[in-house]
Short mmCIF file of C-alpha atoms and ligand atoms in Angstrom, two decimals:
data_model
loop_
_atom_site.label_atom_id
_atom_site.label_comp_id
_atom_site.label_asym_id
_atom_site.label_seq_id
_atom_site.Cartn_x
_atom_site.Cartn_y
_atom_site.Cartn_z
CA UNK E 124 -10.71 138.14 -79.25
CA UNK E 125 -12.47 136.15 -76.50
CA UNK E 126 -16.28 135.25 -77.61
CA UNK E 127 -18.54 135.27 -74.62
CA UNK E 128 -22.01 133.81 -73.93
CA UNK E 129 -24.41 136.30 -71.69
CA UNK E 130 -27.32 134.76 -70.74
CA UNK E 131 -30.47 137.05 -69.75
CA UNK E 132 -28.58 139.87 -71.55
CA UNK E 133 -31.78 141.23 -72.53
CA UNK E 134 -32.34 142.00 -68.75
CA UNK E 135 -31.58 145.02 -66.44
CA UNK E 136 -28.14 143.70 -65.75
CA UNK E 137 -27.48 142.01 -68.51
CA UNK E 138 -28.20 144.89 -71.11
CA UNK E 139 -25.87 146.93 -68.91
CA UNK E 140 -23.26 144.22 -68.68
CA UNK E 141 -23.58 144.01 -72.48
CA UNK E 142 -22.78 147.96 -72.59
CA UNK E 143 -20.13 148.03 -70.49
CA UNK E 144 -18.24 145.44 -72.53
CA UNK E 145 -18.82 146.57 -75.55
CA UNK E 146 -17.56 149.87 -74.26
CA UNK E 147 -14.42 149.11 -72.08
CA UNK E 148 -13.39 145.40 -72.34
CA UNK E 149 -11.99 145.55 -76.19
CA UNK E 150 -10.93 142.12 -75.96
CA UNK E 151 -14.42 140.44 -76.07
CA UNK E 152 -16.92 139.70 -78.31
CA UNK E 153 -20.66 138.82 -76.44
CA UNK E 154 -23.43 136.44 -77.70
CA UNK E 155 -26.26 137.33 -75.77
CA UNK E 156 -28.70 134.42 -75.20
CA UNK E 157 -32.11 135.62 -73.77
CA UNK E 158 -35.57 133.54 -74.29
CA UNK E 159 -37.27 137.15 -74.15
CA UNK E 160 -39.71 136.20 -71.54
CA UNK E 161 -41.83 139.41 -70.13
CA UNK E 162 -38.55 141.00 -68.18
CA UNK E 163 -36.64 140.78 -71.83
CA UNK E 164 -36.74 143.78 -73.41
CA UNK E 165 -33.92 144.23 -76.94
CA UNK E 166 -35.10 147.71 -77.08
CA UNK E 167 -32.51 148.33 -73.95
CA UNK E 168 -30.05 147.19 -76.65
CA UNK E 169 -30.89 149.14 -79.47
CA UNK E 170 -27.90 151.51 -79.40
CA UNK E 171 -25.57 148.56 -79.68
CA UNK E 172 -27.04 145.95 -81.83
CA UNK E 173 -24.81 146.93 -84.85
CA UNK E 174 -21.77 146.34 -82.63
CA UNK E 175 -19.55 143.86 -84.65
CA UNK E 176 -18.30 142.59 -81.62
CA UNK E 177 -22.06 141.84 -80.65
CA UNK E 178 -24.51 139.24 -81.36
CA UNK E 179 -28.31 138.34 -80.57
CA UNK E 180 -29.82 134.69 -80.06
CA UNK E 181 -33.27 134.35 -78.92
CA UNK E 182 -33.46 130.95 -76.87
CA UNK E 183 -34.20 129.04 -73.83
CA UNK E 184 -31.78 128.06 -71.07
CA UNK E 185 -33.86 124.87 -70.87
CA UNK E 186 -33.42 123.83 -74.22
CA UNK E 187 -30.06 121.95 -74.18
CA UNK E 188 -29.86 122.09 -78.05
CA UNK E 189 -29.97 125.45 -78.18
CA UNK E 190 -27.62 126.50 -75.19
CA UNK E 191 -24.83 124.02 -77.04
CA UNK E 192 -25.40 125.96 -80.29
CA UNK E 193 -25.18 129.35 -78.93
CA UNK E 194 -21.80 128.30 -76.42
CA UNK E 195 -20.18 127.02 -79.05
CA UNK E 196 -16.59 128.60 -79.50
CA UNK E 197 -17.32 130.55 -75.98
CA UNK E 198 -14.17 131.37 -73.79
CA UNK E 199 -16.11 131.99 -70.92
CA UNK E 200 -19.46 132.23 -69.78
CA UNK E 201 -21.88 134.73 -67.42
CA UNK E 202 -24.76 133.11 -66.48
CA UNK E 203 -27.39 135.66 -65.50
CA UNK E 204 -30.83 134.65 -67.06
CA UNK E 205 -33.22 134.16 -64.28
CA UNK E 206 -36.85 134.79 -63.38
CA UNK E 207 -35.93 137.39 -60.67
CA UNK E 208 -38.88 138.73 -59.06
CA UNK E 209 -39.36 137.73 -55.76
CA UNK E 210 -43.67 138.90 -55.60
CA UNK E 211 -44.22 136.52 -58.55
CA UNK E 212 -42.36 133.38 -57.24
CA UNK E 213 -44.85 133.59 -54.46
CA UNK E 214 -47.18 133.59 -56.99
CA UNK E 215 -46.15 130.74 -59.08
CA UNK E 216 -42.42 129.45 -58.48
CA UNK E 217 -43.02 126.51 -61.14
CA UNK E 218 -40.84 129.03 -63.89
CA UNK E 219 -38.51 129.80 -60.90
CA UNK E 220 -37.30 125.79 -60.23
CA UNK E 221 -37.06 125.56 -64.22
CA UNK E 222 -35.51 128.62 -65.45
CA UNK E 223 -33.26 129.08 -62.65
CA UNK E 224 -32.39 125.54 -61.13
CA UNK E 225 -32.82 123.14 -64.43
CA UNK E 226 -31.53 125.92 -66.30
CA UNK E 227 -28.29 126.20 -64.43
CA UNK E 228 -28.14 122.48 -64.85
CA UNK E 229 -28.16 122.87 -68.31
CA UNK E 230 -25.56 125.74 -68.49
CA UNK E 231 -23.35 123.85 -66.81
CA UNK E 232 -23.12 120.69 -68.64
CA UNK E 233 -22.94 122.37 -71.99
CA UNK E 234 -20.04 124.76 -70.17
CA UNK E 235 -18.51 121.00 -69.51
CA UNK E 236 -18.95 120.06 -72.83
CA UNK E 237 -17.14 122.68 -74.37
CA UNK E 238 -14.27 122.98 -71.74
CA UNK E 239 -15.36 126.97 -71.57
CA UNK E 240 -12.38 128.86 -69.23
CA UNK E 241 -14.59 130.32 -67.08
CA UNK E 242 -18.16 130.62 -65.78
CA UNK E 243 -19.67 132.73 -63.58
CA UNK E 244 -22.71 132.34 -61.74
CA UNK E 245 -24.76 135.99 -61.17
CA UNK E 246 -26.11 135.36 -57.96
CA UNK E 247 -27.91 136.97 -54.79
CA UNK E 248 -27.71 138.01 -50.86
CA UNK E 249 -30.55 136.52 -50.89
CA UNK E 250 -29.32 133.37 -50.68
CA UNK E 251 -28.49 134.00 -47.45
CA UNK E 252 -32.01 134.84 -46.14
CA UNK E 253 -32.51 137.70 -43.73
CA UNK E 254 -30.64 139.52 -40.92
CA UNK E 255 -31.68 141.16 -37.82
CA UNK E 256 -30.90 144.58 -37.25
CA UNK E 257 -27.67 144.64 -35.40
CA UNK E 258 -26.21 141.24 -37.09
CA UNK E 259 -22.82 141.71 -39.06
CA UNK E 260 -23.36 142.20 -42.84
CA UNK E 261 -23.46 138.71 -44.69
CA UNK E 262 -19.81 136.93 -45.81
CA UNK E 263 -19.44 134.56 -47.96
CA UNK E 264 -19.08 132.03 -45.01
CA UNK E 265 -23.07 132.74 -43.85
CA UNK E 266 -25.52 129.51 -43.91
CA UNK E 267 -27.44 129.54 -46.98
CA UNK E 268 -31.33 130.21 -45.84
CA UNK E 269 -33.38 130.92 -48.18
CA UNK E 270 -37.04 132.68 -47.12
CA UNK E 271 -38.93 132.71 -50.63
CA UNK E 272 -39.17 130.03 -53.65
CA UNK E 273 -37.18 132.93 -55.49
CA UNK E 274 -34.49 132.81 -53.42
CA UNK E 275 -34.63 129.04 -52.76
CA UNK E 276 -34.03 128.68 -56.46
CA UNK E 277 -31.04 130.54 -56.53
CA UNK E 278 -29.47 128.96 -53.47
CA UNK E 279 -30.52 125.56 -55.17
CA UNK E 280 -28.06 126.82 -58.41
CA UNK E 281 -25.64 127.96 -56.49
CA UNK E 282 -25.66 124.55 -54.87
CA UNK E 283 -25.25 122.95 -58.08
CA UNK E 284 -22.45 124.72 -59.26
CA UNK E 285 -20.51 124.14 -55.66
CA UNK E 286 -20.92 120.80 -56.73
CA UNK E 287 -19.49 120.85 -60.52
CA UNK E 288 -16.59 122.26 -59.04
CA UNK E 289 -16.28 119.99 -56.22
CA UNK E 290 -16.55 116.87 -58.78
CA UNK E 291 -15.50 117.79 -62.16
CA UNK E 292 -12.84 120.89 -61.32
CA UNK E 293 -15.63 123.03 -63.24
CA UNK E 294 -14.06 126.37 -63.88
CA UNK E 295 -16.76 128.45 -61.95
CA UNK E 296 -16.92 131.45 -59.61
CA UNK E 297 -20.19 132.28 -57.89
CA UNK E 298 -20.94 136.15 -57.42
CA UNK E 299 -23.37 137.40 -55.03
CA UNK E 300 -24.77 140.83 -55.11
CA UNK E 301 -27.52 142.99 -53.18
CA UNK E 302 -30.15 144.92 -54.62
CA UNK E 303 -29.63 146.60 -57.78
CA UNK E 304 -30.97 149.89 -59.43
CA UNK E 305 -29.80 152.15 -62.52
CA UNK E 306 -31.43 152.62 -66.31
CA UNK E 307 -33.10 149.72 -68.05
CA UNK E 308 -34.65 147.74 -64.48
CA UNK E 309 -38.47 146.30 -65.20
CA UNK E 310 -41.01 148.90 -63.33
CA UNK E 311 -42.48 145.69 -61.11
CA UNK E 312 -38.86 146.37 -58.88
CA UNK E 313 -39.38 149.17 -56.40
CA UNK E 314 -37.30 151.81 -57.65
CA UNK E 315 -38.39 152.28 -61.36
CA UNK E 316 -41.79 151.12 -60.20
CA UNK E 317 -41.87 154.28 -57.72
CA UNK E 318 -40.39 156.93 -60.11
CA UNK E 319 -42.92 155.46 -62.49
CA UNK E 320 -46.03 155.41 -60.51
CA UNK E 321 -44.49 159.31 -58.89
CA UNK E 322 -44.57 160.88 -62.69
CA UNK E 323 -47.78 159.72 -63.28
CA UNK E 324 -49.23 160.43 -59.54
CA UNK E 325 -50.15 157.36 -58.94
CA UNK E 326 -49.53 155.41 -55.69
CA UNK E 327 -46.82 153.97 -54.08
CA UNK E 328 -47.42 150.84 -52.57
CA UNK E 329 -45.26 150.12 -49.62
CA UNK E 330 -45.44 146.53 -48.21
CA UNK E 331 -45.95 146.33 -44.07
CA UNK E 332 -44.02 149.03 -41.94
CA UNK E 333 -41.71 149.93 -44.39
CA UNK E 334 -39.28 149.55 -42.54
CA UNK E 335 -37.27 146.49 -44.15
CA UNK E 336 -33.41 147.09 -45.13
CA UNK E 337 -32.10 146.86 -48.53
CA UNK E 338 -27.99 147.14 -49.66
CA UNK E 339 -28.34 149.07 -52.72
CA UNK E 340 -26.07 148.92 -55.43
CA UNK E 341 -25.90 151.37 -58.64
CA UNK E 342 -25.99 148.38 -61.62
CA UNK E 343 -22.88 149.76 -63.51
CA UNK E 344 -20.37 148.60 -60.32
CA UNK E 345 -21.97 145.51 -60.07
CA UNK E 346 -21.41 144.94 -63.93
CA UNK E 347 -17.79 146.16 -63.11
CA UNK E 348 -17.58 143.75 -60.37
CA UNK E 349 -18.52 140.66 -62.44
CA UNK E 350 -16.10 141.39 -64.81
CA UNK E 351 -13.85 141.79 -62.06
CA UNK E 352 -14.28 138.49 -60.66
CA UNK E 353 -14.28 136.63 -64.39
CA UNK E 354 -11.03 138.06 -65.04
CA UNK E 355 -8.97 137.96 -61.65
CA UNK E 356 -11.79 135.43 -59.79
CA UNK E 357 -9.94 132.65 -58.22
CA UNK E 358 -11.84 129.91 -59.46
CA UNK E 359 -14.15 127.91 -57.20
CA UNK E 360 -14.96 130.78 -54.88
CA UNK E 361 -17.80 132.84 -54.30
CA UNK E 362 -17.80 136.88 -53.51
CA UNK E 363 -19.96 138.71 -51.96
CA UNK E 364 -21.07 141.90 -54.17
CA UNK E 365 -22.48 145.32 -52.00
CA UNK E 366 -22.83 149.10 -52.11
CA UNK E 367 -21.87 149.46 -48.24
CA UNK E 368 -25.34 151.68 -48.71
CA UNK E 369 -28.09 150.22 -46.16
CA UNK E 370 -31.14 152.06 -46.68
CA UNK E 371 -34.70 151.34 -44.64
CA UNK E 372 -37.12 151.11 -47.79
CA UNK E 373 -39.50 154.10 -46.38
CA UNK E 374 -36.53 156.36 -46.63
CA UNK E 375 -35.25 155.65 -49.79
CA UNK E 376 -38.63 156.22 -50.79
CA UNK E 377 -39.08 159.37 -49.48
CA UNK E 378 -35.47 160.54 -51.20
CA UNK E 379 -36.50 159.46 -54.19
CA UNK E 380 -40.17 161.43 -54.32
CA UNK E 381 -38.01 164.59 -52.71
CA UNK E 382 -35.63 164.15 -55.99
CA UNK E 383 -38.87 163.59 -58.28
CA UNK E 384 -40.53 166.72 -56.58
CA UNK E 385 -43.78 164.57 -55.53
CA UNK E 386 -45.83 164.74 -52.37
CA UNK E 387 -45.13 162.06 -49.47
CA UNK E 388 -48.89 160.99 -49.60
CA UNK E 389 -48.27 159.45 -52.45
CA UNK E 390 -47.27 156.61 -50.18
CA UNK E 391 -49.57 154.35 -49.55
CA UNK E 392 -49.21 150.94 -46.59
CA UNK E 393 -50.24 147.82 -48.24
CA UNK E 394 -50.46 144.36 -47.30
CA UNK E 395 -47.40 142.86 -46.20
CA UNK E 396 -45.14 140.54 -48.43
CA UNK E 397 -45.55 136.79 -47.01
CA UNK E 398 -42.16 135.87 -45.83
CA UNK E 399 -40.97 139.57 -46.01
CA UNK E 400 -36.94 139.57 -45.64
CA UNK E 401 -36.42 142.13 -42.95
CA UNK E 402 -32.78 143.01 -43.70
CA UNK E 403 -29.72 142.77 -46.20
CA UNK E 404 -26.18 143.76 -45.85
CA UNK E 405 -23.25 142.45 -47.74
CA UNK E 406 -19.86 142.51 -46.54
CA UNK E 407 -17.66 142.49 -49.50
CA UNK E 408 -14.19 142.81 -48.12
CA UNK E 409 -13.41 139.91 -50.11
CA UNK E 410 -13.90 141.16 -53.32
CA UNK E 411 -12.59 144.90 -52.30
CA UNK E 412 -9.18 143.12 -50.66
CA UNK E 413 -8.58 140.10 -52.96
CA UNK E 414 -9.58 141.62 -56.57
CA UNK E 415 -9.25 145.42 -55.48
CA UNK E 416 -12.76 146.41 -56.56
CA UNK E 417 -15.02 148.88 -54.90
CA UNK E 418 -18.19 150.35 -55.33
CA UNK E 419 -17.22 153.87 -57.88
CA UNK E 420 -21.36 155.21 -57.54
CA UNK E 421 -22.85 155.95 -54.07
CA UNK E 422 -26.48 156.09 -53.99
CA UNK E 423 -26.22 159.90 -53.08
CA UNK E 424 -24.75 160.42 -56.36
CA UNK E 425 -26.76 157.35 -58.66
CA UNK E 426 -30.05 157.78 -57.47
CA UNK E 427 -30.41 161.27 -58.49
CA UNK E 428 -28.87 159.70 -61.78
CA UNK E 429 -31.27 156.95 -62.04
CA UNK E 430 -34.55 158.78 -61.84
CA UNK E 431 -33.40 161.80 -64.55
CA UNK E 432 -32.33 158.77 -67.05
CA UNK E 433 -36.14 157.34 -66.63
CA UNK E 434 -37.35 160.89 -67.12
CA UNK E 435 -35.48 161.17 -70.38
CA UNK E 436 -36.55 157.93 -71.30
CA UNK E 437 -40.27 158.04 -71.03
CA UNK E 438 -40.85 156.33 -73.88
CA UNK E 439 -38.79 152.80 -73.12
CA UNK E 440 -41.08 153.19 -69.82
CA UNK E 441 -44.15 153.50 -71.47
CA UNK E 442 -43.06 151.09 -74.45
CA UNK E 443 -42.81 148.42 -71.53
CA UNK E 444 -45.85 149.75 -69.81
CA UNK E 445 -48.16 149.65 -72.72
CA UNK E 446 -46.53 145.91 -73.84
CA UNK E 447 -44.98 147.31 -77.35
CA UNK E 448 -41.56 146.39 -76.22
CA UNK E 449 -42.36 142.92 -77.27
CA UNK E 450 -42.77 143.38 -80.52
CA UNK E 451 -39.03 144.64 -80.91
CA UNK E 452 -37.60 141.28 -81.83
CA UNK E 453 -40.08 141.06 -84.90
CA UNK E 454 -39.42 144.40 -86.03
CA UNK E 455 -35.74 144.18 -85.99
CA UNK E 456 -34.83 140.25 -86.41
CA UNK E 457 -37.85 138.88 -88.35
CA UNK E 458 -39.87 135.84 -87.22
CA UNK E 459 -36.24 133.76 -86.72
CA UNK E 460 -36.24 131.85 -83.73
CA UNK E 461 -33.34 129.41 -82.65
CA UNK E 462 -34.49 128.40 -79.59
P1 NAD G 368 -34.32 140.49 -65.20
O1 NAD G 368 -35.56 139.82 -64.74
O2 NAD G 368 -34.35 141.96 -65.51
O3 NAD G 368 -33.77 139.77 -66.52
C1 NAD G 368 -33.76 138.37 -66.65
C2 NAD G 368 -33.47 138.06 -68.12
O4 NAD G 368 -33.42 136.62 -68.25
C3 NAD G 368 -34.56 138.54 -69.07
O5 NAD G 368 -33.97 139.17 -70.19
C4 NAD G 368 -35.28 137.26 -69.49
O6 NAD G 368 -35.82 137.33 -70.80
C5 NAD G 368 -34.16 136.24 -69.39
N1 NAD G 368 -34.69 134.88 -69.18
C6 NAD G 368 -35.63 134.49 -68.28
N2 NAD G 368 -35.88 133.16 -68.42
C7 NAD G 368 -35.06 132.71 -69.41
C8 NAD G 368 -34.86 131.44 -70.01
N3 NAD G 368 -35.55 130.36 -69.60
N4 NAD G 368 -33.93 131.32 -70.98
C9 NAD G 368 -33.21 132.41 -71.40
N5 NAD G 368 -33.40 133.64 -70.90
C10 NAD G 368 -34.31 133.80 -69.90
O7 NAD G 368 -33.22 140.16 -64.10
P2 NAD G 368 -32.01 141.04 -63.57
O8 NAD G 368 -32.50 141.92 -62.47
O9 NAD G 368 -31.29 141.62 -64.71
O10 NAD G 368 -31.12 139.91 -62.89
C11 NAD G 368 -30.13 139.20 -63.63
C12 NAD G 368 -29.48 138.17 -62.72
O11 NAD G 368 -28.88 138.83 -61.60
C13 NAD G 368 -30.45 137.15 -62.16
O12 NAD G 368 -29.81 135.89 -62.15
C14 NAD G 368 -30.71 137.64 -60.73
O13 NAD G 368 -31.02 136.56 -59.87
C15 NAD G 368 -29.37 138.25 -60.39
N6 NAD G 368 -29.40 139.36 -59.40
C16 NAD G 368 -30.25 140.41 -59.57
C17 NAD G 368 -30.24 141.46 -58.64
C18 NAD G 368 -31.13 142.68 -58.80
O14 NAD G 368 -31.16 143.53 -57.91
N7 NAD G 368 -31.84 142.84 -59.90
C19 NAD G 368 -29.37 141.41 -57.54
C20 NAD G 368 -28.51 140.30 -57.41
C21 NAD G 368 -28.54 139.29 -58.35
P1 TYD G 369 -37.78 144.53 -54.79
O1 TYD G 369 -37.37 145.63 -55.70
O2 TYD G 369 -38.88 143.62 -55.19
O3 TYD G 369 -36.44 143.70 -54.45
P2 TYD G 369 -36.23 142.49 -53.38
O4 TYD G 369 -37.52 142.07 -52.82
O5 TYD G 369 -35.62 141.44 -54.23
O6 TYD G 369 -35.31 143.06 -52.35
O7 TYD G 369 -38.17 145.17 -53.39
C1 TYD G 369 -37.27 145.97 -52.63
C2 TYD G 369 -37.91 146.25 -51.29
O8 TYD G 369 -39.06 147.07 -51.48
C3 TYD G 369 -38.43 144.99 -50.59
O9 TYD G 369 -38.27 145.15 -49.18
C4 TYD G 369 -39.90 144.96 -50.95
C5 TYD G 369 -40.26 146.43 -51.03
N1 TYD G 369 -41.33 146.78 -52.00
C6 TYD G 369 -42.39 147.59 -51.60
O10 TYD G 369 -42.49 148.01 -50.44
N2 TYD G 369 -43.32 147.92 -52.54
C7 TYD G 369 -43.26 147.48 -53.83
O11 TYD G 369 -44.17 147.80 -54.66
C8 TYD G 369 -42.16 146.66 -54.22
C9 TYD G 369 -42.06 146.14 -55.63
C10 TYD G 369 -41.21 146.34 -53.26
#
């Protein structure tokens, strides 16, 4: 049995990374490492926290201590814990640079320490910055230009890690994926935000024109694809992750209210973001060709399936709506905290 550390697996991706694991890769055992800021949420774990094969420690990816504590006895590690919303790094990005720059910095050397196999970085397109509309999708070759202090921080760990490989042969892979959707994703992202505001009848705000790209991606492949690359990864390279699934935001929304069976004037123009991205695309013929995966979900198919699993699962919305999600880790671990 190979143990390995998830960090942020109290996330959207990381709860469903944690599932799929537990479900189809026999030959692992997962300690999930989350701080439990706001976007950590243990109730999306609930149906697996018995799991033998599974283990919970609450911590911080800035406290070296308690990183070396939890890696201990790792194979490998996938580093995903991040603050990942783009609106509040315009906000404040002072979590942003420590979370997801120091924190990398910290991951690493205690990945160094222990000699772990592998590691691999879960990073972004957005590294890249933004394209116009008839540039080729992003490869892996693309300059790194980073538009918001969100992105910026992720382009600044994704520098690091080029550079433990470059001078200490440090067993990493750096995966970078579009936008993401699926069960379990904090309502501040658009898509759960719109089904949530739609059920209610409350507004959907749409930044600018509306007309900005996204490459969206049903969570589940991207969980396939980091396992993917972690098992058959070449190590020191980085791979582009994508649906092949450009959407312009305004019609994506307007699928998703047809699906939810709510009026278009629920849509409703709002300021613009600053620094807006205009478009995404991933090409991800190095992934598909090299490690033969693909995208199984189109969002034809997974959107349809995304807004009936937050209908049937009112009450994780409104638990994180309300705030009582954050009492879960008192209720079902005590006051214990290792980190
Ligand atoms: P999320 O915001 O839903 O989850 C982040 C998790 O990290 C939370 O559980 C949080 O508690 C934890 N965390 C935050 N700060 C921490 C700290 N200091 N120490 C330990 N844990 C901490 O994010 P997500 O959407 O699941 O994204 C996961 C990763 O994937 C991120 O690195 C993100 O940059 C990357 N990514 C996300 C998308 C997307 O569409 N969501 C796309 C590509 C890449
Ligand atoms: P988001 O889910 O925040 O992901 P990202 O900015 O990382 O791509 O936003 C997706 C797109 O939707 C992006 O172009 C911004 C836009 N958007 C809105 O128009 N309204 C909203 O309320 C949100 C959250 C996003």
């Amino acid at each position: 049995m190979k143990r390995l550390m998830v960090t942020g697996g109290a996330g959207f991706i990381g709860s469903n990374l944690i599932k799929l694991i537990l479900r189809e890769f026999p030959d692992y055992e997962v300690v999930n490492f989350d701080l439990l800021t706001y976007a950590g949420n243990l109730a999306s774990l609930a149906d697996i926290e018995d799991n033998p094969r599974y283990s919970f420690i609450k911590g911080d990816v800035l406290n070296a201590e308690a990183v070396k504590k939890a890696m201990a006895g790792c194979w490998g590690v996938l580093h995903l814990a991040a603050e990942s919303h783009v609106d509040r790094s315009i906000l404040d990005s002072g979590p942003f640079i420590m979370t997801n720059v120091v924190g990398t910095q910290v991951m690493l050397d205690a990945a160094r320490h222990y000699n772990v196999e592998r590691y691999v970085q879960v990073s972004t397109d957005e590294v890249y910055g933004s394209l116009k509309l008839n540039d080729p999708p992003f490869t892996e070759q693309n300059y790194l230009k980073p538009n918001s202090p969100y992105s910026a921080s992720k382009t600044s760990a994704d520098l690091l890690v080029r550079a433990y490989v470059k001078t200490f042969g440090f067993p990493a892979l750096i995966t970078r994926c579009s936008n993401n959707y699926g069960p379990y994703q904090f309502p501040e992202k658009l898509i759960p935000l719109l089904i949530r505001n739609a059920m209610v009848d409350e507004a959907i705000p749409v930044y600018g024109d509306g007309q900005q790209i996204r490459d969206w991606l049903y969570v589940e492949d991207h969980c396939r694809a980091i396992m993917t690359v972690l098992e058959k990864g070449k190590l020191g390279e980085v791979y582009n992750i994508g649906g092949n699934a450009e959407l312009v935001n305004l019609d994506l929304i307007k699928m998703l209210l047809a699906e939810l069976g709510k009026p278009e004037s629920l849509i409703t123009f709002v300021k613009d973001r600053p620094a807006h991205d205009r478009r995404y695309a991933m090409n991800a013929s190095k992934i598909e060709n090299e490690l033969e995966w693909k995208p199984i979900f189109t969002p034809e198919q997974a959107l349809p399936m995304t807004v009936r699993w937050y209908r049937e699962n009112s009450d994780w919305v409104h638990s994180v709506i309300t705030g009582e999600y954050q009492k879960y880790y008192n209720k079902q671990y005590g006051k214990k905290d290792e980190g």
